[in-house]
XYZ file of C-alpha atoms in Angstrom:
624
model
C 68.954 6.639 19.119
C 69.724 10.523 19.801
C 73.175 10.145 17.909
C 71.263 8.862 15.120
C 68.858 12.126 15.588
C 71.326 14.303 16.096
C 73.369 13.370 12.907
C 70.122 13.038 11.000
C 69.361 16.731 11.977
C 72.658 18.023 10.600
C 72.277 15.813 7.144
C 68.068 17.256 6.642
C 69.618 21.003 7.054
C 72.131 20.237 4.061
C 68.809 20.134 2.010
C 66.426 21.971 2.979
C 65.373 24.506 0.129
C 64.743 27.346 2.351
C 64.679 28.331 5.707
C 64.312 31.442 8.322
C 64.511 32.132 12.074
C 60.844 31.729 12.796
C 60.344 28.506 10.786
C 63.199 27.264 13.599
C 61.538 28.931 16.485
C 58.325 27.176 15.227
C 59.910 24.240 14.887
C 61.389 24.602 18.652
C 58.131 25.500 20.140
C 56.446 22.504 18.536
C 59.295 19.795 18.946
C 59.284 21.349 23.012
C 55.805 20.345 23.616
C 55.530 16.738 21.496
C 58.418 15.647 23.408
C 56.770 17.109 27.162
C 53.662 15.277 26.184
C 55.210 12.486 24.724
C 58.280 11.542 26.764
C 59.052 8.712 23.746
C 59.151 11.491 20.967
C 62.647 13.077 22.623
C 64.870 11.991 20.100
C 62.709 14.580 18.200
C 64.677 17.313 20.467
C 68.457 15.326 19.332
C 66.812 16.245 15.833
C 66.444 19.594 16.686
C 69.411 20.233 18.127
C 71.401 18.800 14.995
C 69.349 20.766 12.594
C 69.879 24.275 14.514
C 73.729 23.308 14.919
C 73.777 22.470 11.351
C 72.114 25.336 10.024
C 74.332 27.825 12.217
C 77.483 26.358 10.673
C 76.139 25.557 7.295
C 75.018 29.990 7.638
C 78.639 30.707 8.699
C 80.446 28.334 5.987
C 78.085 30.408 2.998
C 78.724 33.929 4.792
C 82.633 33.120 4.552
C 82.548 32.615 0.908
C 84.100 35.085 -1.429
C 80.675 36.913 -2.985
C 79.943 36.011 -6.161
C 79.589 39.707 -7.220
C 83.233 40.619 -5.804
C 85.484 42.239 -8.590
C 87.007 40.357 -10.519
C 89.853 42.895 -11.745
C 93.678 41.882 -10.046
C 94.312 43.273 -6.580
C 97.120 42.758 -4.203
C 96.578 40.153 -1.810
C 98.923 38.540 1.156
C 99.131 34.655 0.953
C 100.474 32.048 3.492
C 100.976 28.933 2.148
C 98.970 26.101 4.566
C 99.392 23.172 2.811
C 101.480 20.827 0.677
C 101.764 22.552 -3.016
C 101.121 19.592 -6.201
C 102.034 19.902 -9.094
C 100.106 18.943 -12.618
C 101.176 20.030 -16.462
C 99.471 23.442 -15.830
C 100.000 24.868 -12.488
C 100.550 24.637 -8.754
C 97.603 23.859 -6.688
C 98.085 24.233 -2.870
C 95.881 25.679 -0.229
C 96.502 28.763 1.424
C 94.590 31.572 3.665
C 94.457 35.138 2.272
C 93.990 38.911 3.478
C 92.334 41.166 0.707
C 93.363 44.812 -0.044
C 90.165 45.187 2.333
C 90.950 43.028 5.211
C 88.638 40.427 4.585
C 90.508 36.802 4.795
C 89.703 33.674 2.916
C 90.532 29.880 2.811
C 91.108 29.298 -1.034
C 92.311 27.068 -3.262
C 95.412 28.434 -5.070
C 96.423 28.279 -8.521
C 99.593 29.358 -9.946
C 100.658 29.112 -13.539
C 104.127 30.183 -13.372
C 104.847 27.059 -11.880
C 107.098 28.691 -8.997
C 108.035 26.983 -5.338
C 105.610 27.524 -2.314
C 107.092 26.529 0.935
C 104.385 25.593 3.473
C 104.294 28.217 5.534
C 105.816 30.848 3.574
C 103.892 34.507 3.389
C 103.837 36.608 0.113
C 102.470 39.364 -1.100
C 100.850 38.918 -4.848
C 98.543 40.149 -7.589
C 95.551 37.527 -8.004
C 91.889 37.254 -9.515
C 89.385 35.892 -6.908
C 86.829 33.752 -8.294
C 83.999 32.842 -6.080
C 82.453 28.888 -5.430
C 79.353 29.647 -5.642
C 77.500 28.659 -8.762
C 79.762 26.585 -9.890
C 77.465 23.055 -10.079
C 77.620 19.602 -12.187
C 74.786 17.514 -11.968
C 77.190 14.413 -12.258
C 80.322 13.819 -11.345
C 82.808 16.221 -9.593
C 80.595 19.228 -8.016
C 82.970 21.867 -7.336
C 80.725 23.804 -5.204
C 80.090 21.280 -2.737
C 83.567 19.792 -2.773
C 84.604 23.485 -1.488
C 82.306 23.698 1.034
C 82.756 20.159 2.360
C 86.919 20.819 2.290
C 86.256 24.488 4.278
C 86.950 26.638 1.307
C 85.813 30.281 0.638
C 86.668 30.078 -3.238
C 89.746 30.115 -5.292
C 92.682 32.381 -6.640
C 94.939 32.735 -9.362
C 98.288 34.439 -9.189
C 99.552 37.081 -11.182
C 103.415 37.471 -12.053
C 105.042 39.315 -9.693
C 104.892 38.046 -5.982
C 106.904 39.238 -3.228
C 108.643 37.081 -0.007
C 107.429 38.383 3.059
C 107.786 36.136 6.232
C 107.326 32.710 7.506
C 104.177 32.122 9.864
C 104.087 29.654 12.639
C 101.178 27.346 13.708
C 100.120 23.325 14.721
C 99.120 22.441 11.533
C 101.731 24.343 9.069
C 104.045 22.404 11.363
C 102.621 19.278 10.186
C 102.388 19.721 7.337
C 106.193 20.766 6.890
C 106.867 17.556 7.818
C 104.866 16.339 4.795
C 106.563 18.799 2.777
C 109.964 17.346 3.819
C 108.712 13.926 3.358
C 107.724 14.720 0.025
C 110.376 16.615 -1.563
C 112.943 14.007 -0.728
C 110.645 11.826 -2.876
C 111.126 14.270 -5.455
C 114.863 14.014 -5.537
C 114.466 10.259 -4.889
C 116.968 8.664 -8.183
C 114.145 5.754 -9.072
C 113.796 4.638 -12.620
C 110.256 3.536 -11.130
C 108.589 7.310 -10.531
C 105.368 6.498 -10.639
C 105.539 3.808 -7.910
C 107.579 6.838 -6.137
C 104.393 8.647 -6.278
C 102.430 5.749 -5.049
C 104.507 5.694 -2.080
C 103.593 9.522 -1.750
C 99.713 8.395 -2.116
C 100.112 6.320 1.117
C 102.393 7.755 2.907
C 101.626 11.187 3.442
C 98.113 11.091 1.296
C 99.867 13.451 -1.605
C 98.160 12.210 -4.927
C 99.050 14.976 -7.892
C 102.367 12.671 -8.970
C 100.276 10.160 -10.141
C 99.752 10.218 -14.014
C 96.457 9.660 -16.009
C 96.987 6.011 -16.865
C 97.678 5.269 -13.234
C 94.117 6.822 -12.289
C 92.885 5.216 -14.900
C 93.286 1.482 -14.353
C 92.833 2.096 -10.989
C 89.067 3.404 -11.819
C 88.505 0.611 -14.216
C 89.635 -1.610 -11.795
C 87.328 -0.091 -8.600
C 90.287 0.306 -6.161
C 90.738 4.322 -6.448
C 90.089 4.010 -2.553
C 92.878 2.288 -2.059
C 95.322 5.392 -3.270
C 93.871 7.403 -0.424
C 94.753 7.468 3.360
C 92.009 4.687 3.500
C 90.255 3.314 6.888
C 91.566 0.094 5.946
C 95.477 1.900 6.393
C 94.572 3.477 9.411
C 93.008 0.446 10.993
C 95.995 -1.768 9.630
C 98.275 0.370 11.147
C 96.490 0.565 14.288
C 96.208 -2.911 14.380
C 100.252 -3.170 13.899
C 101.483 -1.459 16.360
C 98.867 -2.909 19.116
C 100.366 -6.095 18.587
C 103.735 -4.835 18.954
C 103.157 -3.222 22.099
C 101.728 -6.384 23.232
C 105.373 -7.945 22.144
C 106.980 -5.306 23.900
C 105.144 -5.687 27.339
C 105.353 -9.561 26.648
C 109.507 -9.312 27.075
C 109.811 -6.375 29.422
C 110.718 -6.847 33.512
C 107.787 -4.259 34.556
C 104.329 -5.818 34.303
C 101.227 -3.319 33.737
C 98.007 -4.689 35.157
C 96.030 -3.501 32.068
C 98.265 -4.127 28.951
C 95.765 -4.502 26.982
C 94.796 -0.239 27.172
C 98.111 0.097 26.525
C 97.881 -1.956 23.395
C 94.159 -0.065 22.401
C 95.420 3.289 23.230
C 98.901 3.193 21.161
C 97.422 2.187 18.224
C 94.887 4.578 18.622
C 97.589 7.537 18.930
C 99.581 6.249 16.434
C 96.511 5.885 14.147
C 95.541 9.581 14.710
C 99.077 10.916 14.442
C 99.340 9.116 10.820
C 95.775 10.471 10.128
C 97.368 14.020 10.756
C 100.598 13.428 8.403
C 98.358 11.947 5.794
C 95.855 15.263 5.797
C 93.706 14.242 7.737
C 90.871 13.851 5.388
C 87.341 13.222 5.990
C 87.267 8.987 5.429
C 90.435 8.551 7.807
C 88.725 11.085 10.099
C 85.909 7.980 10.105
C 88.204 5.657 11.176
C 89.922 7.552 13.856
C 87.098 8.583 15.347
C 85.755 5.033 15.342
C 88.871 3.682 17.060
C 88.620 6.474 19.287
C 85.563 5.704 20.596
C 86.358 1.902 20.734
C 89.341 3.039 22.664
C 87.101 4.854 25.287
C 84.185 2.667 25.397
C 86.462 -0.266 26.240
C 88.536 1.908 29.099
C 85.429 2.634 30.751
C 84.153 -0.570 30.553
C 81.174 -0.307 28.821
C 78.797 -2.182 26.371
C 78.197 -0.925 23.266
C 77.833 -2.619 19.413
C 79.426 -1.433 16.352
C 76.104 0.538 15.657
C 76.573 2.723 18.348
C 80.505 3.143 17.389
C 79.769 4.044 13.690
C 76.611 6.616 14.843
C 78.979 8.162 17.505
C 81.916 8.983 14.826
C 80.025 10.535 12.361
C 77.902 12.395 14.977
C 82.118 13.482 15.704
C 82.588 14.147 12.264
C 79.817 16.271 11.637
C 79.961 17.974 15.099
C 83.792 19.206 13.675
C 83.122 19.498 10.149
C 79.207 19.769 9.588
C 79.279 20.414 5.938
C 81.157 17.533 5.663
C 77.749 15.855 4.711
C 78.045 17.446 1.336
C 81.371 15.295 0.954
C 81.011 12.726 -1.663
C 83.847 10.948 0.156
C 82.129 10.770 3.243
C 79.281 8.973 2.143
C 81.041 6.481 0.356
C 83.599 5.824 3.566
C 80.543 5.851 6.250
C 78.103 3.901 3.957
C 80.043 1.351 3.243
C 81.265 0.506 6.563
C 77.715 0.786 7.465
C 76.633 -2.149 4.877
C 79.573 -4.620 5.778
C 78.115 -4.484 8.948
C 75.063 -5.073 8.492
C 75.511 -8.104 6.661
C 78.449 -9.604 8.908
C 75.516 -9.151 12.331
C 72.291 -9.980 10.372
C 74.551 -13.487 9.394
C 76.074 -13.704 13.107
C 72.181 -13.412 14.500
C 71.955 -16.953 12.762
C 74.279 -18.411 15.861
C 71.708 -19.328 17.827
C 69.682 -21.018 15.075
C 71.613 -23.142 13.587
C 73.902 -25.977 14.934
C 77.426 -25.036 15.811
C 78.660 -27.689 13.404
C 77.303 -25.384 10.706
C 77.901 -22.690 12.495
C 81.755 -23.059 11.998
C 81.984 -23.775 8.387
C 79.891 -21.032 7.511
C 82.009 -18.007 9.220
C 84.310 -18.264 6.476
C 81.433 -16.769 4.362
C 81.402 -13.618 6.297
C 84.456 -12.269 4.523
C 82.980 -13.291 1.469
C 79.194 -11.369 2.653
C 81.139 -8.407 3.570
C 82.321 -8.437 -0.038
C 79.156 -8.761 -1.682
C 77.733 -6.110 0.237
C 80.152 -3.771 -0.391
C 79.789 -4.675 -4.197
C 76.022 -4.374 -3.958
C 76.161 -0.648 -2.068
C 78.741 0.197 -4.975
C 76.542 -0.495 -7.734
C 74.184 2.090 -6.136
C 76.066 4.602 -4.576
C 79.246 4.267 -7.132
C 76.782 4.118 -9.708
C 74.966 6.948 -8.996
C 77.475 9.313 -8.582
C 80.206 8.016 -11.321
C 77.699 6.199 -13.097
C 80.588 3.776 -14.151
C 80.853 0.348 -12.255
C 84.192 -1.842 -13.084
C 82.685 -5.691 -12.916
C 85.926 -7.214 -11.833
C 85.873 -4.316 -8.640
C 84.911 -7.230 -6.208
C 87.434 -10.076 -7.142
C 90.397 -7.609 -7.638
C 89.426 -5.465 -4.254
C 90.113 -9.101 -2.724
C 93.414 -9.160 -3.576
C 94.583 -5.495 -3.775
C 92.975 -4.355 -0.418
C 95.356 -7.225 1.264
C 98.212 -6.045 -0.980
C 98.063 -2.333 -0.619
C 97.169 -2.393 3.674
C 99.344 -5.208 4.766
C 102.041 -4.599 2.341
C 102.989 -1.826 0.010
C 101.609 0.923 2.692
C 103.522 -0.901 6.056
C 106.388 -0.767 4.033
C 106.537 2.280 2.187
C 105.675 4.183 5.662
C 109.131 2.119 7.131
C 110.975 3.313 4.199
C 109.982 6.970 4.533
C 111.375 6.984 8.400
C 114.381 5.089 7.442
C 117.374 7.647 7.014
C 118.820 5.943 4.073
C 117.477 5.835 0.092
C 117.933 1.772 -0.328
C 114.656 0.697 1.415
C 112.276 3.382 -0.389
C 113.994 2.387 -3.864
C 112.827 -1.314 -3.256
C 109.663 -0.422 -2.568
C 109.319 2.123 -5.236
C 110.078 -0.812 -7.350
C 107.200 -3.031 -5.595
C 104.703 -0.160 -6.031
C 105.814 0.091 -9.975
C 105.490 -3.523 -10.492
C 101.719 -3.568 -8.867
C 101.002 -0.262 -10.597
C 102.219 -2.111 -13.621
C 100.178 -5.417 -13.402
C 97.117 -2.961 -13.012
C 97.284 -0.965 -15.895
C 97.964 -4.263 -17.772
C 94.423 -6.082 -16.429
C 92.512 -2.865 -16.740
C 93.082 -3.681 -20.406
C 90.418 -6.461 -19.569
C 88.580 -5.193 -17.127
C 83.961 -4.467 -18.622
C 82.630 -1.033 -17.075
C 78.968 -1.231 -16.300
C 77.584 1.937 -17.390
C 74.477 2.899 -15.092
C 72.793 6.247 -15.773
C 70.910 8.374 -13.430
C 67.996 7.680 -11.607
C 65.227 9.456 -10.316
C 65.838 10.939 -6.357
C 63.137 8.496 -5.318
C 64.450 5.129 -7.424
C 67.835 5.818 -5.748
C 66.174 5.377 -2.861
C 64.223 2.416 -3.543
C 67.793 0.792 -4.897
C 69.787 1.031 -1.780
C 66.414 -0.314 0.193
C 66.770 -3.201 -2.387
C 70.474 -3.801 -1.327
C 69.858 -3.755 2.662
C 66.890 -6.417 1.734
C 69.913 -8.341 0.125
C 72.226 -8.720 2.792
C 69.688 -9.972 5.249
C 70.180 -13.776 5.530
C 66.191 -14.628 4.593
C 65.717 -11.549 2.623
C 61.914 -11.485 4.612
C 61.446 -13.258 1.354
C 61.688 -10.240 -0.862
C 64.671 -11.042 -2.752
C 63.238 -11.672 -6.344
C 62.340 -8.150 -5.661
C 65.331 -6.645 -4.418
C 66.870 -8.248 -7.613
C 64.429 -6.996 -9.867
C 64.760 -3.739 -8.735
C 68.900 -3.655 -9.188
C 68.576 -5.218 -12.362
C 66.262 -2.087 -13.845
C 69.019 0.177 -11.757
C 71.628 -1.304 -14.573
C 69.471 -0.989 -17.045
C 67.282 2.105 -16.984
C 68.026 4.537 -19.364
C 65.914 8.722 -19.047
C 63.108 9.425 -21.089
C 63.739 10.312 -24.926
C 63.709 13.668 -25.751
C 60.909 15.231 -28.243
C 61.393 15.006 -32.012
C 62.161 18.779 -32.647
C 64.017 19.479 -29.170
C 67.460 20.002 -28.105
C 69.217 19.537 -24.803
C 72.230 21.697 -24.161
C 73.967 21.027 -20.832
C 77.405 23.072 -20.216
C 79.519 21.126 -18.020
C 81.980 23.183 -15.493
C 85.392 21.606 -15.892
C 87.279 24.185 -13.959
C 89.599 26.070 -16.665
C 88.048 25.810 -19.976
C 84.704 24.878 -22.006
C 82.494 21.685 -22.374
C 78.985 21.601 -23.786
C 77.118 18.258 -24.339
C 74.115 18.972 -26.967
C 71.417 16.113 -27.318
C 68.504 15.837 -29.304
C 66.348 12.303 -29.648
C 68.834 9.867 -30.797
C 71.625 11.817 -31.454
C 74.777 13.087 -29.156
C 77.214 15.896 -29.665
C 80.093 16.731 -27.511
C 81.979 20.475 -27.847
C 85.357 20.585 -26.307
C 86.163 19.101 -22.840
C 88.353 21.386 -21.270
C 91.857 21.185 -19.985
C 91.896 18.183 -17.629
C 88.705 16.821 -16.199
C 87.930 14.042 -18.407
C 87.355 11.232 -15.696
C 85.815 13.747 -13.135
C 83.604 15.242 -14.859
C 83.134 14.837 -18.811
C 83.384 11.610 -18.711
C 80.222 10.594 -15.827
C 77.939 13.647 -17.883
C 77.755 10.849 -20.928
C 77.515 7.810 -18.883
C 74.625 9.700 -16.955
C 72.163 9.761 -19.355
C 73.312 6.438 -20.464
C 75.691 6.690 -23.602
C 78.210 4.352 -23.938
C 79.198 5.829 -27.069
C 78.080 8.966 -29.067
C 77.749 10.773 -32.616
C 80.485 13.377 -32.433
C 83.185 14.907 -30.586
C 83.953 18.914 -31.879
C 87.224 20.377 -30.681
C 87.162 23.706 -32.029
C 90.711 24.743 -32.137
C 94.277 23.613 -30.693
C 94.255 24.853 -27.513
C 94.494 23.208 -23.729
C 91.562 24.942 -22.403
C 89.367 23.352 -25.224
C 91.049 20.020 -26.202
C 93.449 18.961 -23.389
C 91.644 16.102 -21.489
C 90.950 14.646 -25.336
C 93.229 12.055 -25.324
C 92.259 10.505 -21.956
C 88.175 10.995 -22.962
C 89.022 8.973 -26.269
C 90.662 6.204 -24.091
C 87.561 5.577 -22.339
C 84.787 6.162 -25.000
C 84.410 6.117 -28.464
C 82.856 8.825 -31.334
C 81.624 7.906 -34.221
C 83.121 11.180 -35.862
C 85.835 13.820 -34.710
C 84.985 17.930 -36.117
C 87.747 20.075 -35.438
C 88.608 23.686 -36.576
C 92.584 23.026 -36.988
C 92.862 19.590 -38.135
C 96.121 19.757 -39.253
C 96.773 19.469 -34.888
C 95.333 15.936 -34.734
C 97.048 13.925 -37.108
C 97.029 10.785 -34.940
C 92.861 11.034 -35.276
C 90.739 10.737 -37.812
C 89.286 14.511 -38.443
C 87.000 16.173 -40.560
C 86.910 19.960 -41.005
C 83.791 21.604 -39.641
C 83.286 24.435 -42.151
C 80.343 24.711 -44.881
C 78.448 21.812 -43.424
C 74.958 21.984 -42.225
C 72.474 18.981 -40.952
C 69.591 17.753 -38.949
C 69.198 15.486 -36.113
C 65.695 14.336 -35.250
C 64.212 17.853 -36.617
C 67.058 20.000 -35.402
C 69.007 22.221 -37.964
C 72.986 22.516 -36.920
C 74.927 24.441 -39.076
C 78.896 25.460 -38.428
C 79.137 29.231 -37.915
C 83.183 29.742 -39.171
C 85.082 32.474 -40.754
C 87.133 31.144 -44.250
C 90.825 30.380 -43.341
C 91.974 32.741 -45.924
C 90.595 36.079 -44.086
C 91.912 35.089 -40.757
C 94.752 35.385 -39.082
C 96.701 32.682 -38.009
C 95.622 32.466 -34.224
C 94.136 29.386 -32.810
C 91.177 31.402 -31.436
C 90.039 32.589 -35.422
C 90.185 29.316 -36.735
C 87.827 27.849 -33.857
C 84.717 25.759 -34.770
């Protein structure tokens, strides 16, 4: 019960509107006394102690972020590289702490668009911008502001021109990830005709997923197995699970017996577990899974009794005692959850053991597997949905086939491969990972999305209430409810808007513009930006429920405005395209948005553009 507390403590401070030293000291002096007058109320203290812990390192992450009033004019700035650099059609992302002109030092997020080489490691001195994190909010979809905070980063920077070489810095974890670096660049120079099953092999290897093209990510959304191109739990355990048996082979055949092979098989999988964590970047759902074995590992050394409850409260009360703003990690949630809901259902079934005759008993345990599924299906339509608001309906029968395919195959073999000092192996299962990439984008073809749009705070929580009611073997009779209640989750749509009124949402895609204008029954998107279709775009018009809409303007040719349209108009459709240079979309059907004026639903909308024949020939003049 206190780890529960405690990590319940640490989650209420992530939301708390406001706070101040004396509403904690209150808080203290009251919690104090309930729990010396009431000796059952201590968990109240574990609270406590969570929420002051989390609110002292939740203060520290939002004092460490670059202001949002810092100046934004270049200054000089020295960079060490800390972590692998990927690559996209734009720029270099990698990670990297910086010292400012006035000695104040940063974890950002780095972006350089002169596409030159950043050895991990590696120290430079460079012009940049700082831009700060905070702000910087979707209400759907990717939230950058969170995702920095979760991943321990202070903002971001972009590089100017002219950077000088000065040293090479030494440390644990740029020594990891050198490795990685090594790992990866002899992927790069890897001769396969198959390169995106090379960068598969990068995906689950060393948890490096930039290779990766947009059609790849996209069948694997449509499909529901994006999880499975991370350094999943299911790896880590897999591996884990590997090498404990083949330490058990090993002791099996060697002269010198060990009176407790059995650690020895826990403890090696448990090292070798974390040590892949670590190559993989060690992010925050194989953290889970570590941490779980870990304290598996310990609770069975010192002998003592404890359920899988206690094992999944104790490594997230590890997570978030390392990485408390980890809570705001969408990634997180889903890994923990998840876990969280197989197991219920697999012990509320098991609990029928002693009811039921053995006979029965042992035909129905191969519907655990199949329980596990449906629960994991069930906490996707809410949690997925929510958050995506996109739900592939094939996720649970392919998910049965790919998780065995991608844990117990492709990832066993392509982390052999890597090891292996010659090319031959990794080409073969380059090939493999192609030829499953392959068959994936081919069924995504076929596979129905189930668009779900956003509920209410409160309904969301009335939903996953539905789904634990679900998974219980009786359902304490409530199940017509529970399936009422998921059934309006896949249908409700928000309230209409007023005839007369007009929503305008701007969407933050990073580089770039998006706007999404709505009035009653009409949609209209401006621009999407350079490349965050499926993070962001894309879930702000399945959130309020369209599966298709009116228009789609791109004002004029250039990437900032119109470079994630061609993946957006994959996955949704417009009923008309308004651009200001047509003549740059030939392979679409576009009309020119100049002299036209309209109303939707008692809204005038009229195209504010200069004639072609007084401006000059830059994209910008000729925008909508």
């Amino acid at each position: 019960m206190r780890w529960a507390a405690w990590c319940l403590g640490v989650v209420v401070c992530a939301v708390l509107p406001l706070w101040s030293p004396w509403m904690v000291a209150a808080a203290t002096a009251l919690t104090c006394g309930l729990v010396y007058r009431y000796r059952a109320l201590k968990p109240l203290l574990w609270l406590l102690l969570g929420l002051v812990y989390g609110l002292w390192r939740f203060q520290a992450a939002l004092h460490a972020q670059i202001p949002i009033d810092y100046s934004a004019e270049q200054q000089s700035i020295v960079l060490t590289v800390s972590d692998v650099s990927s690559q996209n059609e734009q720029a270099q992302q990698f990670s990297a702490e910086i010292l400012t002109s006035s000695q104040q030092s940063f974890q950002v997020q780095v972006y350089d668009y002169q596409q030159r080489t950043w050895p991990v490691g590696s120290v430079w001195r460079c012009p940049a911008r700082l831009r700060a994190n905070v702000g910087v909010f979707n209400d759907s979809g990717f939230n950058p502001e969170q995702w920095a905070l979760a991943n321990g980063l202070d903002g971001s920077v972009t590089l100017g021109k002219s950077c000088v070489a000065l040293r090479q810095a030494v440390s644990p974890s740029i020594a990891i990830n050198q490795v990685r670096e090594r790992a990866w660049r002899r992927l790069q120079h890897l001769h396969s005709p198959h390169q995106q099953g090379v960068a598969l092999i990068a995906a689950l290897s060393i948890g490096l997923q930039a290779a990766l093209n947009d059609d790849t990510w996209l069948a694997f959304r449509q499909l529901g197995i994006v999880h499975l191109i991370s350094i999943s739990g299911v790896h880590v355990t897999m591996l884990a699970v590997l090498v404990a048996w083949l330490i058990g082979q090993v002791l099996r055949i060697l002269p010198v017996r060990t009176n407790t092979p059995v650690l020895w098989q826990i403890w090696g999988g448990v090292m070798v577990a974390f040590v892949y964590a670590l190559l993989a970047g060690f992010q925050i759902p194989t953290q889970r899974t570590v941490w779980m074995l870990l304290v598996f590992a310990c609770a069975f050394t010192w002998r003592r009794q404890q359920s899988l409850w206690q094992t999944w409260w104790q490594a997230l009360a590890l997570v978030l005692l390392l990485q408390p703003t980890a809570v705001l990690s969408v990634g997180l949630w889903l890994s923990f959850v998840l876990v969280a809901g197989m197991v219920w259902a697999e012990q509320s079934w098991r609990r029928l053991h002693g009811q039921v005759q053995t006979r029965w008993w042992r035909k129905a345990r191969v519907l655990l597997a199949v329980r596990a599924q449906v629960a994991a299906f069930l906490l996707t339509l809410v949690l997925i949905g929510q958050l995506f608001h996109s739900v592939p309906w094939l996720s649970p029968l392919y998910n049965s086939v790919a998780i065995p395919w991608f844990s117990w195959v492709l990832t066993p073999l392509a982390l052999l491969a890597s090891v292996l000092p010659f090319d031959a192996p990794l080409l073969a299962v380059a090939a493999l990972a192609q030829y499953s990439i392959d068959f994936s984008v081919w069924l995504a073809q076929y596979s129905p999305q189930l668009v779900l749009a956003q509920l209410p705070w409160y309904a969301s929580v009335v939903a996953l209430l539905a789904v634990a009611i679900m998974m219980l073997p009786h359902a304490l009779g409530l199940r017509p409810w529970a399936g009422m209640v998921l059934l309006m989750v896949c249908v409700y749509r928000p309230p209409l808007l007023a005839t007369g009124q007009v929503q305008v949402k701007v969407l933050d895609v990073g580089q770039g513009l998006s706007v999404l204008l709505q009035t009653r029954s009409h949609q209209m998107l401006f621009d999407m930006g350079r490349g965050n279709a499926n993070s962001v775009v894309l879930p702000a018009l399945q959130s309020v429920g369209l599966q298709e809409a009116d228009a789609l303007v791109l004002s004029h040719a250039d990437a900032d405005h119109d470079g994630a349209a061609a993946s957006l108009l994959r996955q949704f459709r417009f009923r008309q395209i308004w651009a200001g240079q047509g003549e740059a979309y030939g392979h679409w059907s576009t009309h020119d948005c100049r002299g036209e004026a309209w109303q939707w639903d008692g809204v005038w909308f009229e195209w504010l553009t200069l004639p072609r024949s007084k401006v000059a020939s830059t994209t910008n003049a000729q925008s909508c």
